[in-house]
Amino acid sequence: MTDYTIKELTDMVRAFCGERDWDQFHNPKDLAIGISTEANELLDIFRFKNAEEMMGLFKEPKQREHIEEELADVLFFVLRFAQMNNIELKHALETKIEKNAKKYPVEQAKGQNKKYNEF
Amino acid sequence: MTDYTIKELTDMVRAFCGERDWDQFHNPKDLAIGISTEANELLDIFRFKNAEEMMGLFKEPKQREHIEEELADVLFFVLRFAQMNNIELKHALETKIEKNAKKYPVEQAKGQNKKYNEF
Amino acid sequence: MTDYTIKELTDMVRAFCGERDWDQFHNPKDLAIGISTEANELLDIFRFKNAEEMMGLFKEPKQREHIEEELADVLFFVLRFAQMNNIELKHALETKIEKNAKKYPVEQAKGQNKKYNEF
Amino acid sequence: MTDYTIKELTDMVRAFCGERDWDQFHNPKDLAIGISTEANELLDIFRFKNAEEMMGLFKEPKQREHIEEELADVLFFVLRFAQMNNIELKHALETKIEKNAKKYPVEQAKGQNKKYNEF
């Protein structure tokens, strides 16, 4: 198993879109729409499902594949958004995690499901 | 500049959540909600903005930082969803891109903004 | 208590936007973004919350007010989308409910949380 | 043409769900998911579309019907969310519009596409 880097995955996405001449459609608003609509296709799978039913979905190969595909669609648009707008994802993620570490200090956040603004 | 692998980024996310004892809240439905809500915070930045205004946002350091943070939030939950549910993102993305390559053959899709089901 | 009609509520929304000269920004894509982003602000309130915590939110006046405001924001954009694009909401809703009644016959759908395409 | 009141539409939605014994699934989180996922099915129709293409969609009867159905799905869940949680939509909308009128005074908001927090 090879573990690809963000750059390698981004190159796959860039090549796919480049061959199809899709840069012209991939402005920030429409790519953000892409992330949201794909995220909601993922979310839709779990609508009205309880914990047990959700576990069942992951055990059923066709349903698991469906879930993986919708998650991949979200990741596709995240990578594409970053690539088109020169965002280095590793840097952005590290920066955000450091910021969240201050917002959610371990001693306060431990075992808590509060949101940022609720602390 | 080091380019991290998906595994390395996932380890950062897992460590962050592990320290805070958040596994108990991170079921598939709520993580999918996380992806959708963060995607919409990103989308919200571009609401009612035209092409020129969007370009302006990326040039303004504070606005660019805001955009990068929201995108990082989406990636955080994508990585977390994959980690909690044993999804190998690189494999999922490759599989989906191969599938899309068949759905959108270059000769048909080139320069077209049609959706899958419209071809 | 007076119960307003869809038309009366729509007139309120139209007047609010008209006074501010907002027709120019309210194209279908951006209004649909409005519905999605406001829906996700509502959804965000329930992220990681269990049944008991959700009940608690509705009992706490400030939280209830927050929930009502986010729901109102969604309705605002639904009414505005319909008004700008000449959609008669009552007709659209009736038509969709009739269609769903065929998709989800009572005898099959009763007590089932299946989605349309799963029957 | 009769113009229904919010109450009349809500009664239709309540009856539809009641017959199918769906109260058990319609907790606030899953109904908010319903609003978000349906909103994104509407949004998806406009993804990557320019102004002219969007106008074309509304002129094509099958596409217009599709748009109306997705909007109706959003409204369905908005009405259902309100009904299940004892929210009076007319009151909630009036209250929110009054609040927004203060946040967006006509003289400042006129012809501006700024968000609340940007004024």
Short mmCIF file of N, CA and C in Angstrom, two decimals, chain C residues 52-64 67:
data_model
loop_
_atom_site.label_atom_id
_atom_site.label_comp_id
_atom_site.label_asym_id
_atom_site.label_seq_id
_atom_site.Cartn_x
_atom_site.Cartn_y
_atom_site.Cartn_z
N GLU C 52 -31.71 14.17 24.21
CA GLU C 52 -31.99 14.92 25.43
C GLU C 52 -31.47 16.36 25.33
N GLU C 53 -30.26 16.49 24.79
CA GLU C 53 -29.70 17.84 24.62
C GLU C 53 -30.53 18.68 23.66
N MET C 54 -31.08 18.03 22.63
CA MET C 54 -31.92 18.77 21.68
C MET C 54 -33.19 19.26 22.36
N MET C 55 -33.80 18.40 23.18
CA MET C 55 -34.99 18.84 23.91
C MET C 55 -34.66 20.03 24.81
N GLY C 56 -33.50 19.98 25.43
CA GLY C 56 -33.05 21.07 26.30
C GLY C 56 -32.94 22.40 25.55
N LEU C 57 -32.48 22.33 24.31
CA LEU C 57 -32.33 23.56 23.51
C LEU C 57 -33.68 24.26 23.31
N PHE C 58 -34.71 23.46 23.07
CA PHE C 58 -36.02 24.06 22.82
C PHE C 58 -36.64 24.65 24.09
N LYS C 59 -36.18 24.18 25.24
CA LYS C 59 -36.73 24.70 26.50
C LYS C 59 -36.03 25.98 26.96
N GLU C 60 -34.83 26.18 26.43
CA GLU C 60 -34.05 27.36 26.83
C GLU C 60 -34.41 28.51 25.88
N PRO C 61 -35.06 29.61 26.41
CA PRO C 61 -35.61 30.66 25.53
C PRO C 61 -34.62 31.22 24.50
N LYS C 62 -33.38 31.49 24.90
CA LYS C 62 -32.43 32.07 23.95
C LYS C 62 -32.08 31.09 22.84
N GLN C 63 -31.95 29.82 23.19
CA GLN C 63 -31.64 28.80 22.18
C GLN C 63 -32.84 28.59 21.25
N ARG C 64 -34.03 28.58 21.85
CA ARG C 64 -35.24 28.43 21.02
C ARG C 64 -35.34 29.58 20.03
N ILE C 67 -32.98 29.02 17.19
CA ILE C 67 -33.51 28.01 16.26
C ILE C 67 -34.59 28.64 15.36
#
